[in-house]
Coordinates of C-alpha atoms in Angstrom, one line a residue:
M12 CA 103.4 75.6 74.6
T13 CA 106.5 74.8 76.7
M14 CA 109.9 76.4 75.9
F15 CA 111.1 73.0 74.7
A16 CA 108.4 72.7 72.0
I17 CA 108.7 76.3 70.9
S18 CA 112.4 75.9 70.3
F19 CA 112.0 72.5 68.7
L20 CA 109.5 73.8 66.2
I21 CA 111.2 77.1 65.4
F22 CA 115.0 76.7 65.5
G23 CA 115.3 73.8 63.2
P24 CA 113.7 75.5 60.3
S25 CA 115.5 78.8 61.1
F26 CA 118.9 77.1 60.8
L27 CA 118.2 74.8 57.8
I28 CA 115.5 76.6 55.8
S29 CA 118.1 78.4 53.7
Y30 CA 119.7 75.1 52.7
Y31 CA 116.8 72.7 52.6
N32 CA 114.5 75.1 50.8
S33 CA 116.9 76.5 48.4
S34 CA 115.9 76.4 44.7
W35 CA 119.3 75.6 43.3
L36 CA 119.7 72.0 42.3
V37 CA 121.8 69.8 44.5
C38 CA 122.4 67.1 41.8
D39 CA 122.8 68.7 38.5
P40 CA 122.5 66.0 35.7
E41 CA 124.7 68.1 33.3
R42 CA 127.6 68.2 35.7
G43 CA 127.6 64.6 37.0
S44 CA 126.2 62.9 39.9
L45 CA 126.7 64.8 43.1
S46 CA 124.4 62.7 45.2
P47 CA 127.2 60.7 47.1
L48 CA 128.9 64.0 48.0
Q49 CA 125.7 65.7 49.2
F50 CA 124.7 62.7 51.3
S51 CA 128.1 62.6 52.9
K52 CA 127.6 66.3 53.9
M53 CA 124.2 65.5 55.3
V54 CA 125.7 62.6 57.4
G55 CA 128.5 64.8 58.6
D56 CA 125.9 67.6 59.5
I57 CA 123.9 65.2 61.6
M58 CA 126.9 64.1 63.5
R59 CA 128.2 67.6 64.0
Y60 CA 124.9 69.0 65.2
F61 CA 124.5 66.3 67.8
V62 CA 128.1 66.3 69.0
I63 CA 128.5 70.1 69.3
G64 CA 125.0 70.6 70.7
V65 CA 125.4 68.0 73.4
M66 CA 128.9 69.2 74.2
V67 CA 127.7 72.8 74.8
L68 CA 124.9 71.5 76.9
S69 CA 127.3 69.4 79.0
M70 CA 129.7 72.3 79.6
Q71 CA 126.9 74.2 81.5
G72 CA 125.0 71.2 82.7
Y73 CA 121.3 70.3 82.2
R74 CA 118.8 67.9 83.5
A75 CA 116.3 66.6 81.0
E76 CA 112.9 64.9 81.6
G77 CA 113.1 61.2 81.1
V78 CA 110.1 60.9 78.8
T79 CA 111.3 63.8 76.7
L80 CA 114.8 62.6 76.4
W81 CA 113.8 59.1 75.5
S82 CA 111.3 60.3 73.0
C83 CA 113.7 62.6 71.2
M84 CA 116.4 59.9 71.1
T85 CA 114.0 57.4 69.9
F86 CA 112.9 59.6 67.0
I87 CA 116.6 60.3 66.1
L88 CA 117.6 56.6 66.2
T89 CA 114.6 55.4 64.3
G90 CA 114.9 58.1 61.6
M91 CA 118.6 57.5 61.2
G92 CA 118.2 53.7 61.0
Y93 CA 115.5 54.1 58.2
L94 CA 117.8 56.6 56.4
Y95 CA 120.7 54.1 56.6
V96 CA 118.5 51.2 55.2
V97 CA 117.1 53.3 52.3
T98 CA 120.4 54.8 51.2
K99 CA 122.6 51.7 51.5
K100 CA 121.4 50.3 48.2
S101 CA 122.5 51.7 44.9
Y102 CA 119.6 52.7 42.8
Q103 CA 120.0 52.2 39.0
L104 CA 116.6 53.7 37.8
K105 CA 115.1 52.9 34.4
P106 CA 112.3 55.0 33.1
M107 CA 109.6 52.4 33.9
D108 CA 111.4 50.8 36.8
T109 CA 109.1 50.0 39.7
D110 CA 112.0 51.0 42.1
L111 CA 111.1 54.6 41.5
H112 CA 107.7 54.0 43.1
L113 CA 109.5 52.4 46.0
I114 CA 111.6 55.5 46.5
K115 CA 108.5 57.8 46.4
F116 CA 106.9 55.5 49.0
R117 CA 110.0 55.9 51.2
V118 CA 110.0 59.7 50.9
T119 CA 106.4 59.7 51.8
V120 CA 107.2 57.6 54.8
F121 CA 109.8 60.1 55.9
L122 CA 107.5 63.1 55.6
Y123 CA 104.6 61.3 57.3
T124 CA 106.7 60.1 60.2
F125 CA 108.3 63.5 60.6
S126 CA 104.8 65.1 60.6
L127 CA 103.8 62.6 63.4
V128 CA 106.9 63.6 65.4
L129 CA 106.0 67.3 65.2
L130 CA 102.4 66.5 66.1
V131 CA 103.5 64.5 69.1
I132 CA 105.7 67.4 70.3
V133 CA 102.9 69.8 70.0
V134 CA 100.3 67.7 71.7
A135 CA 102.6 66.7 74.5
S136 CA 103.7 70.2 75.1
Y137 CA 100.2 71.6 75.2
A138 CA 99.2 68.9 77.8
T139 CA 102.3 69.7 79.9
F140 CA 101.7 73.4 79.8
Q141 CA 98.1 73.0 80.8
R142 CA 99.0 70.8 83.8
S143 CA 101.6 73.4 84.9
L144 CA 99.0 76.2 85.1
P145 CA 98.0 77.2 88.6
K146 CA 94.6 76.1 89.6
G147 CA 92.2 78.8 90.7
T148 CA 89.4 80.9 89.7
V149 CA 89.9 83.1 86.7
T150 CA 88.9 86.6 87.3
T151 CA 87.3 88.5 84.4
E152 CA 89.0 91.7 83.3
N153 CA 87.2 95.0 83.7
Y154 CA 88.0 97.2 80.8
L155 CA 87.1 100.3 82.9
D156 CA 90.2 99.6 85.1
M157 CA 92.5 100.1 82.1
D158 CA 94.4 103.4 81.7
S159 CA 93.1 104.4 78.2
G160 CA 91.2 103.3 75.2
D161 CA 94.6 102.8 73.3
E162 CA 95.4 99.7 75.4
I163 CA 92.0 98.2 74.6
L164 CA 92.7 98.7 70.9
G165 CA 96.1 97.3 71.1
K166 CA 97.8 100.7 70.6
Y167 CA 100.9 102.0 72.3
Q168 CA 101.8 105.5 73.2
K169 CA 104.6 107.2 71.4
Q170 CA 108.1 107.2 72.8
K171 CA 108.6 110.7 74.2
V172 CA 112.1 110.1 75.7
F173 CA 114.1 109.8 72.4
S174 CA 113.9 111.2 69.0
R175 CA 114.1 109.1 65.8
R176 CA 117.8 109.8 65.4
Q177 CA 118.5 108.9 69.1
L178 CA 116.6 105.6 68.7
W179 CA 118.6 104.7 65.6
L180 CA 121.9 105.5 67.3
R181 CA 121.0 103.3 70.2
A182 CA 120.0 100.4 67.9
V183 CA 123.4 100.5 66.1
N184 CA 125.5 101.0 69.1
G185 CA 127.2 97.6 69.3
Y186 CA 129.4 98.6 72.4
A187 CA 126.2 98.8 74.5
N188 CA 124.1 96.2 72.8
M189 CA 126.6 93.3 72.7
K190 CA 127.0 93.4 76.5
D191 CA 130.1 91.3 76.5
S192 CA 132.7 91.4 79.2
H193 CA 135.7 91.4 76.8
V194 CA 136.2 94.9 75.9
V195 CA 138.7 94.2 73.1
Y196 CA 136.2 91.9 71.4
R197 CA 133.5 94.5 71.6
V198 CA 135.6 97.1 70.0
L199 CA 136.7 94.8 67.2
M200 CA 133.1 93.8 66.5
L201 CA 131.8 97.4 66.4
P202 CA 132.1 97.9 62.6
I203 CA 130.4 94.5 61.8
F204 CA 127.7 95.2 64.4
F205 CA 127.0 98.6 62.8
M206 CA 126.6 97.3 59.4
V207 CA 124.5 94.3 60.4
S208 CA 122.2 96.2 62.6
N209 CA 121.2 98.5 59.7
F210 CA 119.9 95.4 57.7
I211 CA 118.6 92.9 60.3
P212 CA 115.8 93.9 62.6
V213 CA 116.2 92.7 66.2
I214 CA 113.2 92.5 68.6
S215 CA 114.2 92.4 72.2
K216 CA 112.3 93.4 75.4
D217 CA 115.5 95.0 76.8
R218 CA 115.5 97.8 74.3
F219 CA 113.3 100.8 73.8
L220 CA 110.2 100.1 71.8
I221 CA 111.4 96.4 72.2
G222 CA 113.8 97.1 69.4
W223 CA 111.3 98.3 66.8
N224 CA 113.0 100.4 64.1
K225 CA 110.8 101.3 61.2
Y226 CA 113.6 102.2 58.7
V227 CA 115.7 99.1 59.4
N228 CA 112.7 96.9 58.8
C229 CA 111.8 98.7 55.5
L230 CA 115.5 98.5 54.4
C231 CA 115.5 94.7 55.3
L232 CA 112.5 94.0 53.1
T233 CA 114.1 96.0 50.3
V234 CA 117.4 94.2 50.2
L235 CA 116.1 90.7 51.0
P236 CA 115.4 89.7 47.4
F237 CA 119.0 90.6 46.4
I238 CA 120.5 88.6 49.3
C239 CA 118.5 85.6 48.0
L240 CA 119.9 85.9 44.5
P241 CA 122.8 83.4 45.1
Q242 CA 120.1 80.8 46.1
G243 CA 119.5 80.2 42.4
F244 CA 115.9 81.4 42.1
Q245 CA 114.5 81.4 38.5
A246 CA 113.6 84.8 37.0
A247 CA 109.8 84.5 37.5
S248 CA 110.2 83.3 41.2
W249 CA 112.7 86.0 42.0
L250 CA 110.6 88.7 40.4
L251 CA 107.6 87.6 42.4
M252 CA 109.6 87.7 45.6
L253 CA 110.9 91.1 44.7
L254 CA 107.4 92.4 44.2
V255 CA 106.1 90.9 47.4
C256 CA 109.0 92.2 49.5
W257 CA 108.9 95.8 48.0
T258 CA 105.1 95.9 48.5
L259 CA 105.4 94.9 52.1
S260 CA 108.2 97.5 52.6
I261 CA 106.0 100.2 51.3
L262 CA 103.0 99.1 53.4
A263 CA 105.2 99.0 56.5
F264 CA 106.6 102.5 55.7
I265 CA 103.1 104.1 55.3
S266 CA 101.2 102.2 58.0
T267 CA 103.7 102.2 60.9
H268 CA 105.1 104.9 63.1
S269 CA 108.8 105.3 63.9
L270 CA 108.1 106.2 67.6
R271 CA 105.4 103.6 68.3
R272 CA 105.9 99.9 67.9
P273 CA 103.2 98.0 65.9
D274 CA 100.8 95.5 67.3
N275 CA 102.0 92.5 65.3
V276 CA 105.7 93.0 66.1
W277 CA 106.3 89.2 65.9
A278 CA 106.1 89.5 62.1
F279 CA 109.2 91.8 62.1
A280 CA 111.0 89.5 64.5
L281 CA 110.3 86.6 62.0
L282 CA 111.7 88.8 59.2
G283 CA 114.9 89.3 61.1
L284 CA 115.2 85.7 61.6
I285 CA 114.8 84.9 57.9
I286 CA 117.3 87.4 56.6
S287 CA 119.9 86.5 59.2
S288 CA 119.4 82.8 58.3
V289 CA 119.9 83.5 54.6
A290 CA 122.9 85.8 55.2
G291 CA 124.5 83.3 57.6
N292 CA 124.0 80.5 55.1
L293 CA 125.7 82.5 52.3
L294 CA 128.7 83.3 54.6
S295 CA 129.0 79.8 55.8
R296 CA 128.9 78.5 52.2
E297 CA 131.8 80.7 51.3
I298 CA 133.8 79.5 54.3
E299 CA 133.1 76.0 53.2
N300 CA 134.3 76.7 49.7
V301 CA 137.5 78.1 51.0
T302 CA 137.9 75.1 53.4
W303 CA 137.2 72.6 50.5
Q304 CA 139.8 74.2 48.2
Y305 CA 142.5 74.4 51.0
I306 CA 142.1 70.9 52.3
S307 CA 141.9 69.4 48.7
I308 CA 145.1 71.1 47.7
Q309 CA 147.1 70.6 50.8
F310 CA 146.1 67.1 51.8
D311 CA 144.5 65.5 48.7
V312 CA 141.6 64.1 50.8
K313 CA 138.7 62.3 49.1
P314 CA 135.7 64.5 48.6
D315 CA 133.3 62.4 50.7
A316 CA 135.8 62.5 53.6
T317 CA 136.1 66.2 53.4
A318 CA 132.3 66.7 53.2
L319 CA 131.9 64.4 56.3
M320 CA 134.5 66.1 58.6
Y321 CA 134.8 69.7 57.4
F322 CA 131.5 70.9 55.9
G323 CA 128.8 72.7 57.9
L324 CA 131.3 74.8 60.0
G325 CA 129.2 77.9 59.9
E326 CA 125.9 76.1 61.1
M327 CA 127.9 74.3 63.7
F328 CA 129.3 77.5 65.2
S329 CA 125.9 79.2 65.0
V330 CA 124.2 76.4 66.9
A331 CA 127.0 76.5 69.6
I332 CA 126.4 80.3 69.9
V333 CA 122.6 80.1 70.1
V334 CA 122.8 77.3 72.7
R335 CA 125.3 79.2 74.8
C336 CA 123.2 82.5 74.7
L337 CA 120.1 80.6 75.7
Q338 CA 122.0 79.1 78.7
R339 CA 123.2 82.6 79.8
R340 CA 119.5 83.6 79.8
K341 CA 118.8 80.5 82.0
M342 CA 116.3 79.1 79.2
W343 CA 117.4 75.5 79.9
D344 CA 114.5 73.6 78.1
A345 CA 114.9 75.8 75.1
T346 CA 118.6 74.8 74.8
F347 CA 117.7 71.1 74.8
G348 CA 115.0 71.8 72.2
V349 CA 117.4 73.6 69.9
V350 CA 119.8 70.7 69.8
M351 CA 117.1 68.1 69.3
S352 CA 115.3 70.2 66.7
I353 CA 118.2 70.6 64.3
V354 CA 119.3 67.0 64.5
T355 CA 115.7 65.7 64.0
Y356 CA 115.2 68.1 61.0
A357 CA 118.4 67.1 59.4
I358 CA 117.7 63.4 59.6
F359 CA 114.0 63.4 58.5
L360 CA 114.6 65.9 55.6
A361 CA 117.8 64.4 54.2
F362 CA 116.3 61.7 51.9
P363 CA 113.4 63.8 50.7
L364 CA 115.8 66.6 49.8
L365 CA 117.8 64.1 47.7
F366 CA 114.6 63.0 45.9
Y367 CA 113.1 66.4 45.3
Q368 CA 116.4 68.0 44.1
G369 CA 116.8 65.5 41.2
C370 CA 119.3 63.1 42.5
F371 CA 117.3 60.1 41.2
S372 CA 117.4 59.6 37.4
S373 CA 117.7 56.8 34.9
S374 CA 121.5 57.5 34.4
R375 CA 122.5 58.3 38.0
S376 CA 122.9 56.2 41.1
I377 CA 122.8 56.9 44.8
I378 CA 125.9 55.4 46.4
T379 CA 126.7 55.3 50.1
T380 CA 130.5 55.4 50.2
A381 CA 132.7 53.6 52.6
S382 CA 133.6 56.8 54.5
T383 CA 129.9 57.8 54.7
E384 CA 128.9 54.4 56.0
T385 CA 131.6 54.5 58.6
G386 CA 130.3 58.0 59.7
I387 CA 126.7 56.4 60.0
H388 CA 128.1 53.7 62.2
F389 CA 129.7 56.3 64.5
I390 CA 126.4 58.2 64.7
F391 CA 124.7 55.1 66.1
L392 CA 127.6 54.6 68.5
I393 CA 127.6 58.3 69.6
V394 CA 123.8 58.6 70.1
S395 CA 123.3 55.2 71.7
T396 CA 126.2 55.6 74.2
S397 CA 125.3 59.2 74.9
L398 CA 121.7 58.1 75.7
L399 CA 123.2 55.4 78.1
H400 CA 125.5 57.9 79.7
I401 CA 122.7 60.4 80.3
S402 CA 120.4 57.8 81.7
M403 CA 123.0 56.5 84.1
S404 CA 123.7 60.1 85.3
G405 CA 120.1 60.7 86.4
Y406 CA 119.2 62.3 83.0
E407 CA 121.9 65.1 83.5
F408 CA 124.2 66.3 80.9
R409 CA 127.4 66.3 82.8
I410 CA 131.0 67.4 82.0
S411 CA 132.0 63.8 81.8
L412 CA 129.8 63.5 78.6
F413 CA 131.7 66.5 77.2
Y414 CA 135.0 64.7 77.5
Y415 CA 133.6 61.4 76.2
L416 CA 132.3 63.1 73.1
L417 CA 135.5 65.0 72.5
I418 CA 137.6 61.8 72.7
L419 CA 135.2 59.9 70.5
T420 CA 135.2 62.7 67.9
V421 CA 139.0 62.9 67.8
F422 CA 139.1 59.2 67.4
Y423 CA 136.7 59.3 64.6
V424 CA 138.6 61.9 62.6
T425 CA 141.8 60.0 63.2
L426 CA 140.2 56.8 62.0
Q427 CA 138.9 58.5 58.8
W428 CA 142.4 59.8 58.0
M429 CA 143.9 56.3 58.5
I430 CA 141.3 54.8 56.2
H431 CA 142.1 57.5 53.6
Y432 CA 145.8 56.6 53.6
D433 CA 144.9 52.9 53.4
W434 CA 146.5 52.1 56.8
M435 CA 143.4 50.1 57.6
L436 CA 140.1 49.1 56.1
S437 CA 136.8 51.0 56.7
L438 CA 134.6 49.9 59.4
A439 CA 131.8 49.7 56.9
T440 CA 130.9 46.7 54.9
L441 CA 131.1 48.7 51.7
H442 CA 134.7 49.5 50.7
N443 CA 136.5 50.2 47.5
I444 CA 138.5 47.3 46.0
R445 CA 141.4 48.6 43.9
T446 CA 142.4 46.5 40.9
T447 CA 145.8 46.6 39.2
N448 CA 146.4 46.2 35.5

C-alpha cells in the first residue's frame, strides 16, 4: 500500500484507541447525564485535530493529489453533516420507544459508512501502488546465491560488536538517540528519556539490531496491565489481560535472543505503539483535569465551553509532533494521512461511542448545547473554506492557509467567550433562554 493508506489506517487508532476503546463508562447513570459534556469534547477534538494538523502541514508545505484530497474532505464533510443531524435532536427514550431502534439504525449507518471509507482507502491505495511499480521482467531468486542457510530460514546472525550491556546503554542514551540540535533541551530530557526507554520498546532501522531489546520488551509486557488499570477494566477482564501479557512476556524471554533480533519484529513495534498510546492518554487526561479545575475556578466558564476549547491538549500536541517528525523524514504522504486519519476516526466513531457507552437511557437525554452547535458551524466553515483555499492554490498547503486558520481559530475562541458573558447570542439556533422570577 501507499504511505498515505498505511498512515491513514494505523495512526488514527494508535492515537484514539486508548480513549475510544476504554472500558470505563463515559455516561454514568448514577452520577448524572454527562452526554452533552462528552459530545462537546468530541466536537472540540474534531476541530483541534483538523486545525492543528493542517497548520503543521502548511508550515512545511505539501502538495496533495486532487482525488485524494477531495475524497478525504468529502468523507469528513459527509460524516460531520450526518453527526450534526442525528445529535441535534434531544432524545427522551422510553423503555418501548421506537426512537431507540432509530438510534441503533443510525449507529449502524455510521459504522457501515466508516467501513466503506476504510475499504475505499485500501482498494485505491493498492491500485495506485500497483500502477507505480516499474514494469519489467521479474527475475526468480536463486537460493544458491544467498550467503547462508540462516537467511533462507529468516534467521539473523548475532551481533558481535556489542555486548548486552553495551546495547542497553545505547538504547537508553537519550543524548545520542534524540538527535536534536538544541543541546539544552537534550540535557533536560535525558532523565525522562532514560525512564521511558526502559518501558517502551522502539524499533528503528537506524539502531543496532533495529532497536531490538529483549529485556525492555519483556518488562513492557509485564507492566502493561498495571498501566491499563486506570482505564476502568473489570476484575475478570483485567486478570485475563494480566495472564495474557505475562504469558507473552515469558514466551518472549525464553524464545528470543538478546543479541539477535527476532523474525516478527513488527509485533514488538506494535507493542511499543500500544503502551505509548496508553501512557500518553493517561498523561494527557491528568493535564486536562488540571486545566479543567484551573479554568473553572479562575474564569467560571461553562463546562461545555471548557470541553470545546481546552480539552484534548495532549492528543493535539502529540499529533503536531508526529506530523513534524514525519515531515523531517520527508514522508509527505504519510503526514497528510495522519491528519486525515485522526479527523475521520474522530467523526465516525463519535456517535457510536455515545451509544455503546450508555449515554442513551429512558431517563437521560442527548442535548446539543448552544456552544457545541456553534462549534459545529465553525467546523463546517473551517473545512469548507480550507478545501476552497487548497483547491485554488493548486492543491498545495501554503503558509497563507496557516495564517488563515490561526486568525479563524482566534476569532472562534473570542466569539465563544463573548457568548459566555452574554455580550452576544450564539450563532446556533439552539440557545438558552433565561427566565426571571
